[in-house]
XYZ file of C-alpha atoms in Angstrom:
573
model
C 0.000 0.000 0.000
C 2.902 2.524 0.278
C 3.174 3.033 -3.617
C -0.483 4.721 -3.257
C 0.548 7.145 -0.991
C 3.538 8.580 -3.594
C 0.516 10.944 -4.877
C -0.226 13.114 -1.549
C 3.837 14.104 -1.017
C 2.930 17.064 -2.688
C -0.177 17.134 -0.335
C 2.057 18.153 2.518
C 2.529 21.458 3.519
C -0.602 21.916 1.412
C 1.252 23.390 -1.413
C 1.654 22.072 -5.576
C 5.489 23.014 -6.141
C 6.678 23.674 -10.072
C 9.264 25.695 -11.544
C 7.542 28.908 -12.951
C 4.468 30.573 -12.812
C 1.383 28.952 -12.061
C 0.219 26.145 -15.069
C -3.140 28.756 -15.630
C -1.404 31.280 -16.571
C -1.605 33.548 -13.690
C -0.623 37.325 -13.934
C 2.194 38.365 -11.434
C 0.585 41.173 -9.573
C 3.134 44.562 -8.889
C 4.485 45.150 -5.748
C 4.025 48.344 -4.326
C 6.703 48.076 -1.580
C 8.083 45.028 1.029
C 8.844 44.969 4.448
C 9.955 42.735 6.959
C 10.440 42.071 10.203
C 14.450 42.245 10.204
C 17.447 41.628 8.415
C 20.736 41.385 8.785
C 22.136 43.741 5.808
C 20.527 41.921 3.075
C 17.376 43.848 2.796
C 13.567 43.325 2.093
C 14.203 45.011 -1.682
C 16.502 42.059 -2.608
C 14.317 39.941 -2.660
C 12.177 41.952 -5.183
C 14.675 43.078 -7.294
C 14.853 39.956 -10.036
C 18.874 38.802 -9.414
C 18.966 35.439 -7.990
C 22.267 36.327 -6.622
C 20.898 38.920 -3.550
C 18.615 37.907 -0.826
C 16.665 38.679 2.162
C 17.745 37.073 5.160
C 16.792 36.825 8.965
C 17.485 35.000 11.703
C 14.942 33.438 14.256
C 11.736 31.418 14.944
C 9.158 33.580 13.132
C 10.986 36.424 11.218
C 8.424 37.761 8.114
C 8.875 39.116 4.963
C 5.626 41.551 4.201
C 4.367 42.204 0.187
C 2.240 45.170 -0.664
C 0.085 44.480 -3.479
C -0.927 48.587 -3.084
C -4.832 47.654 -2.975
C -6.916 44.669 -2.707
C -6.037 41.749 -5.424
C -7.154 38.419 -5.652
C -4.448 36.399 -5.047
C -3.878 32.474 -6.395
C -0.605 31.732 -5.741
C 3.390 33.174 -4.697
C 6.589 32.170 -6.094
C 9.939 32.002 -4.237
C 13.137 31.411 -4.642
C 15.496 30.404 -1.825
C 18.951 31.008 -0.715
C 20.934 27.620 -0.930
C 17.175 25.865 -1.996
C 19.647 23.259 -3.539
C 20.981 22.052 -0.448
C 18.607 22.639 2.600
C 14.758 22.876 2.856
C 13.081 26.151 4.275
C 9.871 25.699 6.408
C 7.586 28.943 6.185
C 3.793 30.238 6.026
C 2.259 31.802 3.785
C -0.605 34.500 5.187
C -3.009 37.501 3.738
C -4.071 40.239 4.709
C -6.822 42.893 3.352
C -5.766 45.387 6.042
C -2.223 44.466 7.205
C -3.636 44.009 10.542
C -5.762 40.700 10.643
C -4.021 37.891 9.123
C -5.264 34.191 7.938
C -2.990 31.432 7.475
C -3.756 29.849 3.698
C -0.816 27.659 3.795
C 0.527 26.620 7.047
C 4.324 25.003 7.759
C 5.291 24.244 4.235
C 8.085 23.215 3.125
C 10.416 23.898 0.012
C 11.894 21.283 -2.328
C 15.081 21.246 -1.551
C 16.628 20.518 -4.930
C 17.263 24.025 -6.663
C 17.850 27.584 -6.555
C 15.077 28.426 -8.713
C 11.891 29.712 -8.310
C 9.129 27.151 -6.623
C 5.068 28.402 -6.985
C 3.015 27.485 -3.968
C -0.420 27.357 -5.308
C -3.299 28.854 -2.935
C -6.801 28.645 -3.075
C -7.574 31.951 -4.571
C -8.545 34.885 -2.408
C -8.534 38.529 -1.875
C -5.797 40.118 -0.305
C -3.589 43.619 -0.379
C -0.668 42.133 1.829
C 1.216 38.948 1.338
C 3.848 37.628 4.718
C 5.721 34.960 4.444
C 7.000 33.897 8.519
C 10.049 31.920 8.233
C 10.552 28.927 10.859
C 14.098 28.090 9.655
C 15.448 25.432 7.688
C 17.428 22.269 7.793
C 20.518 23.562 8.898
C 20.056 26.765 10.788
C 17.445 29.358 11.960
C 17.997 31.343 9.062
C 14.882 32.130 6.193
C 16.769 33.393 3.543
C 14.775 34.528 0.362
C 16.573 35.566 -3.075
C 13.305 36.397 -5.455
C 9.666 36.422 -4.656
C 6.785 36.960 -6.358
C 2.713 36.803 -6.150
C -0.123 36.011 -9.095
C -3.210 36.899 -9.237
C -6.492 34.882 -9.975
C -5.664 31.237 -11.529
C -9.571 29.624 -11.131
C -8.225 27.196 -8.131
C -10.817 26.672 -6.110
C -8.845 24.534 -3.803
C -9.187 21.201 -4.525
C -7.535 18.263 -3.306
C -3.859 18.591 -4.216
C -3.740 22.052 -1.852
C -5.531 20.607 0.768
C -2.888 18.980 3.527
C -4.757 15.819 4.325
C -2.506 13.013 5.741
C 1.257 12.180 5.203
C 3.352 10.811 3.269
C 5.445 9.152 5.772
C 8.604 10.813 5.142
C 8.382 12.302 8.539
C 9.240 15.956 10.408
C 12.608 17.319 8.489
C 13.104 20.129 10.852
C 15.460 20.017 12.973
C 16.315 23.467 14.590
C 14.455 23.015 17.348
C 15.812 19.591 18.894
C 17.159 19.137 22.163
C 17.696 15.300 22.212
C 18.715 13.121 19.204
C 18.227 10.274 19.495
C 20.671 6.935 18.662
C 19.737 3.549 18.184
C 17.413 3.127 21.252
C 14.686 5.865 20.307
C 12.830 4.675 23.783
C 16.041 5.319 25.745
C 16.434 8.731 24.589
C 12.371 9.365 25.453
C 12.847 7.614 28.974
C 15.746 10.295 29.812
C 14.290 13.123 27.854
C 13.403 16.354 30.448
C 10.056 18.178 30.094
C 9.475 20.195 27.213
C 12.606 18.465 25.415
C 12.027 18.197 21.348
C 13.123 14.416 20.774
C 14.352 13.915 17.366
C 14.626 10.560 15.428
C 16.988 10.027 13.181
C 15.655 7.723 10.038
C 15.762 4.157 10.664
C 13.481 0.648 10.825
C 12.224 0.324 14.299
C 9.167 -1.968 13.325
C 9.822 -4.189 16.268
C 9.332 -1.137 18.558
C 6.640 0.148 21.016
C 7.417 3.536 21.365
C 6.093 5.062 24.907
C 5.787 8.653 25.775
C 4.317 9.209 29.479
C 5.307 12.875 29.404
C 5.467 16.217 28.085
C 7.999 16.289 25.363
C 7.786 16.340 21.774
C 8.736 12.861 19.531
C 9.337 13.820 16.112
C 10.761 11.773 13.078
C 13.509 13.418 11.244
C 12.595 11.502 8.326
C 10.893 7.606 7.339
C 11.065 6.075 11.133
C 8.911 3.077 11.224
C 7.430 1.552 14.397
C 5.529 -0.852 15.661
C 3.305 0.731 17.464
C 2.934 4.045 19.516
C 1.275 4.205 23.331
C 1.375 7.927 24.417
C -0.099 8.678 28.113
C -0.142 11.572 30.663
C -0.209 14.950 29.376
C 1.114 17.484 26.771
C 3.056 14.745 25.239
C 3.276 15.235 21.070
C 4.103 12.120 18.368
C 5.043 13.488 14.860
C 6.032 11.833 11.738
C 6.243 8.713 12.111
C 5.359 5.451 10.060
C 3.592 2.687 12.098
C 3.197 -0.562 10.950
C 1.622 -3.259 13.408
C 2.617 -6.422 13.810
C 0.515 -9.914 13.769
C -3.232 -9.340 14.524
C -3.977 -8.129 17.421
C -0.971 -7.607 18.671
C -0.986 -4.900 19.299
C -4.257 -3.866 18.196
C -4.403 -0.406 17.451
C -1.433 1.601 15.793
C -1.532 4.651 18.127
C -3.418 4.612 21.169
C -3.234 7.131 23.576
C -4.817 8.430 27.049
C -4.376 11.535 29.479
C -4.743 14.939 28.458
C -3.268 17.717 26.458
C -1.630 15.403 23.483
C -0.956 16.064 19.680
C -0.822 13.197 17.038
C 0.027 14.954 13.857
C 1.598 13.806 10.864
C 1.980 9.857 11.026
C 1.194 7.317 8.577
C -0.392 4.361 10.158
C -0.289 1.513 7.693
C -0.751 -2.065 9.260
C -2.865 -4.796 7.975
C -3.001 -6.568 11.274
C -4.351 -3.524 13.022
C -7.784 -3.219 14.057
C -7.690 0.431 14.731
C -5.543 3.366 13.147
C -5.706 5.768 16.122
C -7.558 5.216 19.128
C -8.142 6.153 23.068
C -8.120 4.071 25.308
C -11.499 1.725 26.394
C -10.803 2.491 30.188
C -9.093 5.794 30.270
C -9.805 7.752 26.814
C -8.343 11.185 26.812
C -9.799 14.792 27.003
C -8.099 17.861 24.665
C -6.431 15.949 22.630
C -5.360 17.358 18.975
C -5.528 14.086 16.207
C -4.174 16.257 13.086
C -2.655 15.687 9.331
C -2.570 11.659 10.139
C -2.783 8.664 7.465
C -4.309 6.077 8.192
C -4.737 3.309 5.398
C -4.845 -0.551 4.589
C -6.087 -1.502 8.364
C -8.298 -3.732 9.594
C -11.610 -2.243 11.026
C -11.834 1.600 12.362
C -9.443 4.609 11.076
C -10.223 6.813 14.112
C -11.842 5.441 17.526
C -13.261 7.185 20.525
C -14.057 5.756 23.117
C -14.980 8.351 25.106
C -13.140 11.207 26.283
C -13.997 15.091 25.782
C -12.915 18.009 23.848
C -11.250 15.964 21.039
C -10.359 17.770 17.852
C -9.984 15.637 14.609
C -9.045 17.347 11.686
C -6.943 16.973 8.470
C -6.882 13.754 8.491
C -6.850 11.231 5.832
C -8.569 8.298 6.269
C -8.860 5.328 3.239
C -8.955 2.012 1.778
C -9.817 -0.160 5.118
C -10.658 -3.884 4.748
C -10.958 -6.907 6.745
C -10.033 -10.292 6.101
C -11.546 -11.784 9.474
C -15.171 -11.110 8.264
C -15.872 -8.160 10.985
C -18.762 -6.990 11.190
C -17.665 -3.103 10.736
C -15.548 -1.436 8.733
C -16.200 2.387 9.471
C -13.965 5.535 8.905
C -14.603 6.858 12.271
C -16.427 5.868 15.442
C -16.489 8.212 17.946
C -18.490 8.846 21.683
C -18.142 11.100 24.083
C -18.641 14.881 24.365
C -17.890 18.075 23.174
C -15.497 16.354 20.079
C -14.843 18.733 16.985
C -14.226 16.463 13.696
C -13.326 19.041 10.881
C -11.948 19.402 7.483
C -11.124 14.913 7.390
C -11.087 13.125 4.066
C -12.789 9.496 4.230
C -12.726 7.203 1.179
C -12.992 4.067 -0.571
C -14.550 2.193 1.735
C -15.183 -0.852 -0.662
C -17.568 -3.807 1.373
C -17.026 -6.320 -1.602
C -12.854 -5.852 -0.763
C -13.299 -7.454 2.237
C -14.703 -10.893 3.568
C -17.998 -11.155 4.308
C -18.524 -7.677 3.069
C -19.402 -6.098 6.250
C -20.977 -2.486 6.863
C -18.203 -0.357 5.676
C -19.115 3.708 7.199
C -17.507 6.727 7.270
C -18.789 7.897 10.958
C -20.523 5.659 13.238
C -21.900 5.751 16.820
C -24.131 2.977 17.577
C -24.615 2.107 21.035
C -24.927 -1.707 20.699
C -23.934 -2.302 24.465
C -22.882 -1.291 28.233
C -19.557 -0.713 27.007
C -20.358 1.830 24.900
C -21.053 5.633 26.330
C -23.316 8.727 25.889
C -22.086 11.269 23.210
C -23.668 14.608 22.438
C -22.551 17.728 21.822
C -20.388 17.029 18.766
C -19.663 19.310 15.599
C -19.316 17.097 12.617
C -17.971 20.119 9.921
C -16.672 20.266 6.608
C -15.437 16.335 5.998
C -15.157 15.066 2.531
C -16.892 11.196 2.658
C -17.202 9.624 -0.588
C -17.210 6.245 -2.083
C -18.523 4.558 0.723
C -20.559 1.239 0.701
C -22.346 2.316 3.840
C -23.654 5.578 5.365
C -22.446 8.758 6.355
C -23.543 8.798 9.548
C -24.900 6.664 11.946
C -25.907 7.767 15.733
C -28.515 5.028 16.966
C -29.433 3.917 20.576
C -29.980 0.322 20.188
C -29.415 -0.236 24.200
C -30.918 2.356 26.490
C -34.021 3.940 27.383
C -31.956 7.528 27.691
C -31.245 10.014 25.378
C -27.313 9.345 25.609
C -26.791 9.487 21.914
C -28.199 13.062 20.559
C -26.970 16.777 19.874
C -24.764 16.129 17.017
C -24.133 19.096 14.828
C -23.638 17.623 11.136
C -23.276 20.582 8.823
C -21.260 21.537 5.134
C -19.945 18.171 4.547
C -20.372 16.275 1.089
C -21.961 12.810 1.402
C -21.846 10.011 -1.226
C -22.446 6.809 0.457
C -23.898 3.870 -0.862
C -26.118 2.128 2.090
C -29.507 1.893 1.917
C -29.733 5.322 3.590
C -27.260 7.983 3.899
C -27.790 9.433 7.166
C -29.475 7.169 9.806
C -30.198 8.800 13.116
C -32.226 5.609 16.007
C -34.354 7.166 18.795
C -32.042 10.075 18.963
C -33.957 13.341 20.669
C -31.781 16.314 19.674
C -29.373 17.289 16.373
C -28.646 19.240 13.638
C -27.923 18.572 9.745
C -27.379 22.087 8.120
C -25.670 23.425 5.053
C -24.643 19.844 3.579
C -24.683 17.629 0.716
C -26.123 13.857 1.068
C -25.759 11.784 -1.714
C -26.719 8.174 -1.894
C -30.407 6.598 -1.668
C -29.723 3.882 -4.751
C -31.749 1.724 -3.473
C -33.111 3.409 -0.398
C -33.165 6.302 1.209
C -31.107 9.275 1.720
C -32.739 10.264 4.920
C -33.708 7.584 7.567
C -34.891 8.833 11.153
C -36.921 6.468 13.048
C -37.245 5.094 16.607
C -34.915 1.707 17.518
C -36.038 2.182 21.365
C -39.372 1.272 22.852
C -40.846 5.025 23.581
C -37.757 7.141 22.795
C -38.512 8.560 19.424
C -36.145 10.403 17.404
C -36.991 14.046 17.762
C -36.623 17.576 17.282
C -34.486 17.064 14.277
C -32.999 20.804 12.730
C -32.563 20.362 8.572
C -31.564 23.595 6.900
C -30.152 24.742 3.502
C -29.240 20.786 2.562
C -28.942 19.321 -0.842
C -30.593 15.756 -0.816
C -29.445 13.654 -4.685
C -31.109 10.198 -4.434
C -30.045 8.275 -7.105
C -33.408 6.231 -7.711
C -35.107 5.635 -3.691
C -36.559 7.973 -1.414
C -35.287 11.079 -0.147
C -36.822 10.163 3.393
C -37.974 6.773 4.922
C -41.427 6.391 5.844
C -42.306 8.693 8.830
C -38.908 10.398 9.012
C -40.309 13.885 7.949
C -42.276 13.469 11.450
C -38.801 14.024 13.423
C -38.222 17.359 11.847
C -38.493 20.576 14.027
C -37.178 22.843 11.520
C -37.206 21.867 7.743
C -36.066 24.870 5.768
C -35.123 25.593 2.447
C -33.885 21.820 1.685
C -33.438 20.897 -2.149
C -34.364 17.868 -3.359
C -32.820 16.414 -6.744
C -33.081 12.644 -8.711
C -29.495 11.851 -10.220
C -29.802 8.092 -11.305
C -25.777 8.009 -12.067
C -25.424 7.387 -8.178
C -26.727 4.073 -8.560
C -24.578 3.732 -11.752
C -21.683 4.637 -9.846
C -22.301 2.622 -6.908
C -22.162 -0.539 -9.025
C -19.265 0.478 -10.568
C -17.583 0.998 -7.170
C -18.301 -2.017 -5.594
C -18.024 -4.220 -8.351
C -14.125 -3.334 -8.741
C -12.520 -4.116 -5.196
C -9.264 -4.907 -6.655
C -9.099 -1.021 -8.415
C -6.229 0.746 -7.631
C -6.602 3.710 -4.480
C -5.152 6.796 -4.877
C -4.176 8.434 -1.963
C -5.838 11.472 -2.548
C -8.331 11.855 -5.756
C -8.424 15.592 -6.718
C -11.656 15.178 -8.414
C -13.342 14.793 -5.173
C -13.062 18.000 -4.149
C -14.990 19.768 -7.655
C -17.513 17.553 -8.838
C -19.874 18.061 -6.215
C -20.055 21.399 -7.026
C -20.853 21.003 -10.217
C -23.839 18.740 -9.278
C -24.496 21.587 -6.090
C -24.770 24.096 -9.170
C -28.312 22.403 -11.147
C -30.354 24.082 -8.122
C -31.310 27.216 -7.491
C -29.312 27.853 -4.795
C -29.428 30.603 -2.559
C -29.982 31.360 1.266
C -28.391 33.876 3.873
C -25.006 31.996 4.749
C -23.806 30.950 8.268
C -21.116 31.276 10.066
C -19.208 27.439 11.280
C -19.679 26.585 14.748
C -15.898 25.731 15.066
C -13.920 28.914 16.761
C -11.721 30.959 14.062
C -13.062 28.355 11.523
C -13.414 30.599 8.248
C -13.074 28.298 5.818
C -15.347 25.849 3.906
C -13.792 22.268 2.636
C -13.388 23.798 -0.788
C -11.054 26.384 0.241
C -12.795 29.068 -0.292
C -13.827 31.885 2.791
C -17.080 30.978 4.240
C -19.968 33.504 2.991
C -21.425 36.142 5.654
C -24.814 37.048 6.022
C -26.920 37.665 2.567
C -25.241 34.898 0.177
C -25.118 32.251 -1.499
C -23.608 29.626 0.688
C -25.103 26.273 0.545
C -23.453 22.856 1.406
C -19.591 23.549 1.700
C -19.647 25.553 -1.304
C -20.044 29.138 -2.430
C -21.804 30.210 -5.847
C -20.862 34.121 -6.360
């Protein structure tokens, strides 16, 4: 499964890198003056000033470089050139600005190439802006950002799809290496156990499958390139695992590829690819985890569950890319995510490919599941489910059902601007659930059934005061609602219906080829359901995410304020 992932390395750092100017044909917009934080006698102008042989440089964690467009341009992508880009890699943000005041991150911790002294174009969703900073976080050899030319184009018609989106990994692992206070040698646990707090723990590359790595404390882990493990078990608090490649071992042992409880933690950037695991990531059953960050992960080729919550509180998921699972033991589930407990934020995660007929027994294959078949499983409410991409899946979206309990454990979800295509016989399924949300999406699937199932799976506990607003509902040949569903709805405004028979052509298509090859990331996901969005008449007054500081939709493009068109994830001007 490795080969697939060769197609997201340009996914990190959520830029496309090419020599030249953007492949549409951008213009390069004039720059009315640059500024920067400091310098050390090689100025801001030098790196405006077209000779490749003067720079900008600056030393520290942070130093910018500001670009004045003069007034308010669309902007699509920049172009730099770095200072010894040959022999070291630079790691940088890109941000705008309208006002020079209030700035938004469009392409966070990139990276450059590392093999030239040329110009490199970082593609960005396009967007208006009059200021253009790059903040420079060093590179592989020093603190130093160091930029010889720069440029910025204007409009190139990207509306962000897949390849600038920074879903996942590409196991190659962390290359910075600035801020490390403990390399590590050929015991990586030895040099964890007798790292201090707050030390930055770098690995050096190397094949440590028959490892468990532990961290108990708060210190960073990071990879300094491909470091495979066996497994990862992070506990306590504020501890942070980056980069790494995990594999498994036989089945079941271990069982899940990074499990973690405590508080505080970050999991960002591994690749956990292990046929004999039954879970990617997951918390653990007795003592799950609260604020914990689960970021920019792979997880591919396992066995049942990409993500797992047990429980736990205040869990952000997001960025995460989440594909091809299978299971050769004939399990009865093979879902995306499953996830309980409170006050979770799942954002901005890519789940796809979920093929049934690839694995024995072909059992329910879903992107996000909580069904509370037992004692062992918990209440969960209060959960945003925003702006996820789930799409060629043989089983629903979502699925919150109380199968178990007289109570209203299982309610209060928030479901809103993600794109649906699932291929179960309904595409949302919500069991004696009092309490929840579905705005602003797009639910695509009812081939044979229904796109919209809400009924009661709990002697007197009826599935209630359902909220369905601005929603695009595409059967492809059932229903749009089960019998009696449209009885749960409290609020049922401006939903559009539409008939699109290809689903059910494209359902057979997708389940009758389980051995077709899985791209890591499929850029056409990320456009065509706009173009299907588009047949409607779509129009309503926008709304604003219910995630803090979250201002943009899954498409790249800025959320629309107030009177709009904003429907689904996407934005019609």
């Amino acid at each position: 499964m490795l080969t697939a992932l060769c197609g997201i390395a340009a996914v990190v750092g959520a830029a496309t890198v090419v020599g030249g100017p953007p492949a549409e044909a951008a213009t390069a917009l004039p720059i009315a003056g640059v500024t920067a934080s400091d310098d050390d006698g090689n100025v801001p102008a030098n790196a405006v000033d077209g000779d490749l042989s003067t720079r900008w440089s600056a030393e520290g964690d942070g130093v910018w470089i500001r670009f004045d467009l003069g007034s308010v341009q669309t902007v699509g992508s920049v172009s730099l050139a770095w200072h010894k880009g040959d022999t070291r890699r630079a790691t940088f943000d890109v941000q705008l600005s309208q006002n020079g005041s209030g700035w938004s991150t469009v392409l966070p911790r990139a990276v450059s190439g590392g093999s030239g002294v040329g110009p490199e174009t970082y593609d960005l969703a396009d967007a208006p802006a009059r200021y253009v900073r790059i903040v420079g976080y060093g590179n592989t050899d020093n603190e130093w950002t160091s930029i010889t030319e720069a440029a910025v184009f204007g409009a190139d018609g990207n509306p962000d799809p897949g390849e600038d989106l920074p879903y996942g990994t590409d196991g190659s692992g962390n290359p910075r290496t600035d801020d490390c206070t403990v390399r590590t040698g050929s015991d990586l646990q030895e040099a964890v156990d007798e790292a201090a707090e707050g030390d930055v723990v770098c690995v050096r590359p190397g094949d440590h499958s028959g490892t468990t790595l532990r961290v108990d404390k708060p210190i960073t882990v990071r990879a300094n390139g491909v470091v495979t493990v066996r497994n990862i078990v992070v506990s306590g608090r504020n501890a942070t695992v980056d980069g790494f490649t995990v594999v498994g071992d036989s089945l079941d042992d271990p069982s899940t590829g990074i499990s973690f409880s405590g508080t505080g933690h970050t999991i960002v950037g591994n690749l956990v690819n292990g046929r004999n695991l039954r879970y990617g990531i997951a918390c653990d059953y007795d003592d799950c985890a609260d604020d914990v960050l689960i970021s920019r992960n792979t997880v591919t080729g396992i066995s049942n569950f990409g993500i797992y919550l047990w429980h736990g509180s205040g869990i952000t998921v997001e960025w995460n890319n989440i594909y091809d699972l299978w299971t050769e033991e004939g399990d009865d589930d093979v879902d995306g995510m499953r996830v309980w407990g409170t006050g979770h934020l799942i954002r901005n995660n890519y789940i796809h490919d979920l093929n049934a007929a690839k694995s024995e027994g072909e059992p329910h294959a879903d992107c996000l599941q909580n069904f509370q078949f037992s004692g062992r499983t918990v209440e969960s409410h209060d959960v945003t489910v925003e702006n996820n991409y789930c799409v060629r899946v043989s089983g629903q979206c979502l699925i919150m059902q109380n199968e178990h309990r007289p109570a209203p454990d299982v309610r209060d979800y928030t479901y809103r601007g993600n794109v649906c295509e699932s291929f179960g016989y309904q595409t949302v399924e919500l069991g004696s659930i009092p309490g929840g949300t579905l705005e602003n999406n797009i639910l695509l699937g009812g081939a044979e059934g229904h796109v919209l199932t809400f009924h009661s799976t709990v002697d007197d506990l009826e599935t209630t005061d359902i909220r369905m607003r601005n929603n695009i509902l595409v059967s492809g040949g059932g229903s749009t609602y089960s019998s009696g569903s449209r009885e749960a709805l409290a609020d049922d405004t401006d939903n559009l219906e539409l008939l699109d028979p290809s689903v059910a052509e494209d359902w057979r298509d997708f389940e009758g080829n389980p051995d077709a090859e899985v791209p890591a990331i499929n850029p056409g996901d990320f456009t065509r359901f706009r173009d299907l969005a588009g047949q409607l008449d779509v129009v309503d007054e926008g709304s604003t995410p219910h995630s803090p500081g979250f201002e943009r939709d899954v498409d790249g493009a800025a959320r629309v304020r107030g009177d709009a068109i904003d429907i689904g994830p996407f934005e019609f001007a």
